[in-house]
CSV table of N, CA and C in Angstrom, one decimal:
chain,number,residue,atom,x,y,z
T,1367,MET,N,93.9,17.0,-15.1
T,1367,MET,CA,95.2,15.7,-15.2
T,1367,MET,C,95.4,16.0,-13.5
T,1368,LEU,N,95.2,14.4,-13.3
T,1368,LEU,CA,95.8,14.6,-11.7
T,1368,LEU,C,97.2,14.4,-11.9
T,1369,VAL,N,98.0,14.5,-10.6
T,1369,VAL,CA,99.8,13.9,-10.7
T,1369,VAL,C,99.5,13.8,-9.6
T,1370,LEU,N,100.4,12.6,-9.4
T,1370,LEU,CA,100.9,11.8,-8.4
T,1370,LEU,C,102.2,12.0,-7.7
T,1371,SER,N,103.0,11.0,-6.3
T,1371,SER,CA,104.3,11.2,-6.6
T,1371,SER,C,103.7,9.2,-5.8
T,1372,ARG,N,104.7,8.4,-6.9
T,1372,ARG,CA,104.5,7.2,-5.9
T,1372,ARG,C,105.8,6.5,-5.6
T,1373,LYS,N,106.3,6.1,-4.7
T,1373,LYS,CA,107.4,5.2,-4.4
T,1373,LYS,C,107.1,3.5,-4.8
T,1374,GLN,N,108.2,3.2,-5.2
T,1374,GLN,CA,108.4,1.7,-5.5
T,1374,GLN,C,107.9,1.0,-5.4
T,1375,ASN,N,106.6,0.1,-5.4
T,1375,ASN,CA,106.2,-0.8,-5.0
T,1375,ASN,C,104.7,-0.2,-4.5
T,1376,ASP,N,104.2,0.6,-5.1
T,1376,ASP,CA,102.7,1.7,-4.5
T,1376,ASP,C,102.2,1.6,-5.4
T,1377,GLU,N,100.4,1.3,-5.2
T,1377,GLU,CA,99.8,1.4,-6.4
T,1377,GLU,C,98.5,2.1,-7.0
T,1378,ILE,N,98.2,2.1,-7.5
T,1378,ILE,CA,96.9,3.6,-8.4
T,1378,ILE,C,96.1,2.5,-9.1
T,1379,LEU,N,94.9,2.4,-8.8
T,1379,LEU,CA,94.1,1.9,-8.8
T,1379,LEU,C,92.7,2.7,-9.9
T,1380,ILE,N,92.3,2.5,-11.1
T,1380,ILE,CA,91.8,3.1,-11.8
T,1380,ILE,C,90.4,2.8,-11.5
T,1381,GLY,N,89.1,3.3,-11.0
T,1381,GLY,CA,88.2,2.3,-11.2
T,1381,GLY,C,88.8,1.3,-10.6
T,1382,ASP,N,87.2,-0.3,-10.7
T,1382,ASP,CA,87.7,-1.2,-10.0
T,1382,ASP,C,88.3,-2.6,-10.8
T,1383,ARG,N,89.0,-1.9,-12.1
T,1383,ARG,CA,89.7,-3.2,-12.9
T,1383,ARG,C,90.7,-2.7,-13.2
T,1384,VAL,N,92.0,-2.1,-13.4
T,1384,VAL,CA,92.6,-1.5,-13.5
T,1384,VAL,C,93.5,-0.4,-12.7
T,1385,CYS,N,94.9,-1.5,-12.4
T,1385,CYS,CA,96.2,-1.0,-11.3
T,1385,CYS,C,97.7,-1.2,-11.9
T,1386,ILE,N,98.1,-0.1,-11.3
T,1386,ILE,CA,98.7,0.5,-11.9
T,1386,ILE,C,100.1,0.5,-11.0
T,1387,LYS,N,101.3,0.3,-10.7
T,1387,LYS,CA,102.0,-0.6,-10.2
T,1387,LYS,C,102.9,0.2,-10.4
T,1388,VAL,N,104.4,0.9,-9.2
T,1388,VAL,CA,105.5,1.4,-9.9
T,1388,VAL,C,106.9,-0.2,-9.1
T,1389,VAL,N,107.0,-0.7,-10.4
T,1389,VAL,CA,108.1,-1.6,-10.1
T,1389,VAL,C,109.2,-1.9,-9.8
T,1390,GLY,N,109.9,-0.5,-10.4
T,1390,GLY,CA,110.9,-0.1,-10.8
T,1390,GLY,C,111.4,1.3,-10.8
T,1391,VAL,N,112.6,1.8,-9.9
T,1391,VAL,CA,113.0,3.4,-9.8
T,1391,VAL,C,114.0,3.5,-10.3
T,1392,SER,N,115.1,3.5,-11.8
T,1392,SER,CA,116.6,3.5,-12.2
T,1392,SER,C,116.6,5.2,-12.8
T,1393,GLY,N,117.0,6.0,-11.7
T,1393,GLY,CA,118.1,7.6,-12.2
T,1393,GLY,C,116.9,8.2,-12.8
T,1394,ASN,N,116.5,8.6,-13.7
T,1394,ASN,CA,115.5,9.2,-14.3
T,1394,ASN,C,114.4,8.0,-15.0
T,1395,ARG,N,114.4,6.6,-14.9
T,1395,ARG,CA,113.1,6.0,-15.3
T,1395,ARG,C,112.5,5.0,-14.9
T,1396,VAL,N,111.5,5.1,-14.9
T,1396,VAL,CA,110.4,4.3,-14.1
T,1396,VAL,C,110.3,3.0,-15.1
T,1397,ARG,N,109.7,2.0,-14.3
T,1397,ARG,CA,109.2,1.0,-14.7
T,1397,ARG,C,107.6,0.8,-13.9
T,1398,LEU,N,106.7,0.7,-14.9
T,1398,LEU,CA,105.4,0.4,-14.4
T,1398,LEU,C,104.6,-0.6,-14.7
T,1399,GLY,N,104.1,-1.4,-13.8
T,1399,GLY,CA,103.4,-2.7,-13.9
T,1399,GLY,C,101.7,-2.4,-13.9
T,1400,ILE,N,101.1,-2.9,-15.7
T,1400,ILE,CA,99.8,-2.5,-15.2
T,1400,ILE,C,99.2,-3.7,-15.5
T,1401,SER,N,98.0,-3.8,-14.5
T,1401,SER,CA,96.6,-5.1,-14.3
T,1401,SER,C,95.4,-4.6,-14.4
T,1402,ALA,N,95.2,-5.1,-15.9
T,1402,ALA,CA,93.8,-4.7,-17.1
T,1402,ALA,C,93.2,-5.7,-17.1
T,1403,PRO,N,91.9,-6.0,-17.0
T,1403,PRO,CA,91.7,-7.2,-18.4
T,1403,PRO,C,91.8,-6.8,-19.6
T,1404,ALA,N,91.8,-8.0,-20.8
T,1404,ALA,CA,92.1,-8.5,-21.6
T,1404,ALA,C,91.2,-7.3,-22.5
T,1405,ASP,N,90.2,-6.5,-22.0
T,1405,ASP,CA,89.6,-5.8,-23.5
T,1405,ASP,C,89.8,-4.7,-22.6
T,1406,VAL,N,90.5,-4.1,-22.1
T,1406,VAL,CA,91.4,-3.0,-21.8
T,1406,VAL,C,91.9,-2.3,-22.8
T,1407,VAL,N,92.4,-1.9,-23.3
T,1407,VAL,CA,93.0,-1.3,-24.5
T,1407,VAL,C,94.3,-0.8,-23.6
T,1408,ILE,N,96.1,-0.8,-23.6
T,1408,ILE,CA,97.0,0.0,-22.9
T,1408,ILE,C,97.6,0.5,-24.3
T,1409,ARG,N,97.8,1.1,-24.5
T,1409,ARG,CA,99.0,1.9,-25.6
T,1409,ARG,C,99.6,2.9,-24.9
T,1410,ARG,N,101.2,3.1,-25.4
T,1410,ARG,CA,102.3,3.9,-24.8
T,1410,ARG,C,102.2,5.0,-25.7
T,1411,GLY,N,101.8,5.9,-25.2
T,1411,GLY,CA,101.4,7.7,-25.8
T,1411,GLY,C,102.0,7.6,-26.9
T,1412,GLU,N,103.3,7.5,-27.0
T,1412,GLU,CA,103.9,8.3,-28.3
T,1412,GLU,C,103.8,7.0,-29.3
T,1413,HIS,N,103.1,6.2,-28.9
T,1413,HIS,CA,102.6,4.7,-30.6
T,1413,HIS,C,101.7,5.7,-31.0
T,1414,ASP,N,100.6,5.6,-30.5
T,1414,ASP,CA,99.4,6.1,-30.4
T,1414,ASP,C,99.3,7.4,-31.4
T,1415,PHE,N,100.5,8.4,-30.9
T,1415,PHE,CA,100.8,9.8,-31.5
T,1415,PHE,C,101.1,9.4,-32.6
T,1416,PHE,N,102.2,8.7,-32.7
T,1416,PHE,CA,102.8,8.2,-34.5
T,1416,PHE,C,101.8,7.9,-35.2
T,1417,GLN,N,100.6,6.8,-34.2
T,1417,GLN,CA,99.6,5.9,-35.5
T,1417,GLN,C,99.0,7.3,-36.1
T,1418,ARG,N,98.3,8.2,-34.8
T,1418,ARG,CA,97.4,9.0,-35.7
T,1418,ARG,C,98.5,9.9,-36.5
T,1419,SER,N,99.4,10.3,-36.4
T,1419,SER,CA,100.0,11.3,-37.6
T,1419,SER,C,100.1,10.5,-38.5
T,1420,THR,N,100.3,9.3,-38.9
T,1420,THR,CA,100.4,8.8,-40.4
T,1420,THR,C,99.2,8.4,-40.5
T,1421,GLU,N,98.6,7.8,-39.8
T,1421,GLU,CA,96.9,8.1,-40.3
T,1421,GLU,C,96.3,9.1,-41.1
T,1422,ARG,N,97.1,10.2,-40.5
T,1422,ARG,CA,96.2,11.5,-41.4
T,1422,ARG,C,97.0,12.0,-42.3
T,1423,LEU,N,98.2,11.8,-42.7
T,1423,LEU,CA,99.2,11.5,-43.8
T,1423,LEU,C,98.5,10.8,-45.1
T,1424,ALA,N,98.8,10.0,-44.5
T,1424,ALA,CA,98.0,8.9,-45.3
T,1424,ALA,C,96.1,9.2,-46.0
T,1425,ASP,N,95.4,10.1,-45.0
T,1425,ASP,CA,94.4,10.2,-45.6
T,1425,ASP,C,94.4,11.2,-46.5
T,1426,VAL,N,95.3,12.3,-46.9
T,1426,VAL,CA,95.4,13.5,-47.8
T,1426,VAL,C,96.2,12.9,-48.9
T,1427,GLY,N,97.2,12.1,-48.8
T,1427,GLY,CA,97.7,11.3,-49.7
T,1427,GLY,C,99.4,11.7,-50.1
T,1428,SER,N,99.5,11.7,-48.8
T,1428,SER,CA,101.3,12.4,-49.0
T,1428,SER,C,101.9,11.0,-48.1
T,1429,ILE,N,101.7,10.1,-48.2
T,1429,ILE,CA,102.6,8.9,-48.2
T,1429,ILE,C,101.5,7.4,-48.6
T,1430,ASP,N,102.4,6.8,-49.0
T,1430,ASP,CA,101.7,5.4,-48.7
T,1430,ASP,C,101.5,4.0,-47.3
T,1431,ALA,N,102.9,4.5,-47.0
T,1431,ALA,CA,103.1,3.7,-46.1
T,1431,ALA,C,104.6,4.2,-45.5
T,1432,VAL,N,104.5,4.1,-44.2
T,1432,VAL,CA,105.3,4.7,-43.4
T,1432,VAL,C,106.0,3.9,-42.7
T,1433,GLU,N,107.0,3.5,-42.3
T,1433,GLU,CA,107.7,2.8,-41.0
T,1433,GLU,C,109.0,3.6,-40.6
T,1434,PHE,N,108.6,4.2,-39.3
T,1434,PHE,CA,109.9,4.8,-38.6
T,1434,PHE,C,110.5,4.2,-37.3
T,1435,GLU,N,111.0,4.2,-37.0
T,1435,GLU,CA,111.9,3.4,-35.2
T,1435,GLU,C,111.8,4.8,-34.1
T,1436,ILE,N,111.1,4.7,-33.1
T,1436,ILE,CA,110.8,5.6,-32.0
T,1436,ILE,C,111.9,5.2,-30.8
T,1437,THR,N,112.5,5.9,-31.1
T,1437,THR,CA,113.5,5.5,-30.1
T,1437,THR,C,113.9,6.9,-28.8
T,1438,PRO,N,114.1,7.1,-27.3
T,1438,PRO,CA,114.1,8.0,-26.7
T,1438,PRO,C,115.6,9.1,-27.4
T,1439,ASP,N,116.5,8.8,-28.4
T,1439,ASP,CA,117.2,9.3,-28.6
T,1439,ASP,C,116.7,9.8,-29.6
T,1440,ARG,N,116.3,9.4,-30.3
T,1440,ARG,CA,115.8,10.0,-31.6
T,1440,ARG,C,114.2,10.1,-32.1
T,1441,PRO,N,113.7,11.1,-31.9
T,1441,PRO,CA,112.4,11.6,-32.0
T,1441,PRO,C,112.0,11.9,-32.7
T,1442,VAL,N,111.0,11.6,-33.3
T,1442,VAL,CA,110.2,12.0,-34.9
T,1442,VAL,C,109.3,13.1,-34.8
T,1443,VAL,N,109.4,14.2,-34.8
T,1443,VAL,CA,108.6,15.2,-35.9
T,1443,VAL,C,107.7,15.3,-37.0
T,1444,LEU,N,106.8,14.9,-37.0
T,1444,LEU,CA,105.6,15.5,-37.8
T,1444,LEU,C,105.2,16.3,-38.6
């Protein structure tokens, strides 16, 4: 994993097609802007984790359908 320190308005380029820009910093929150072509899939990590976890549960027959609201103050433990 590459770890970088960036300031507001700094950019990180990934290849020739993806640009991540720090658009705001407020306290312990960082706002990122991502520019990428439409064929590049961009997902938040916690949503991808949740999706994969519920798919695994559904595969073993433990659930038929699951709906949760994920918020920073309400972590989901599966």
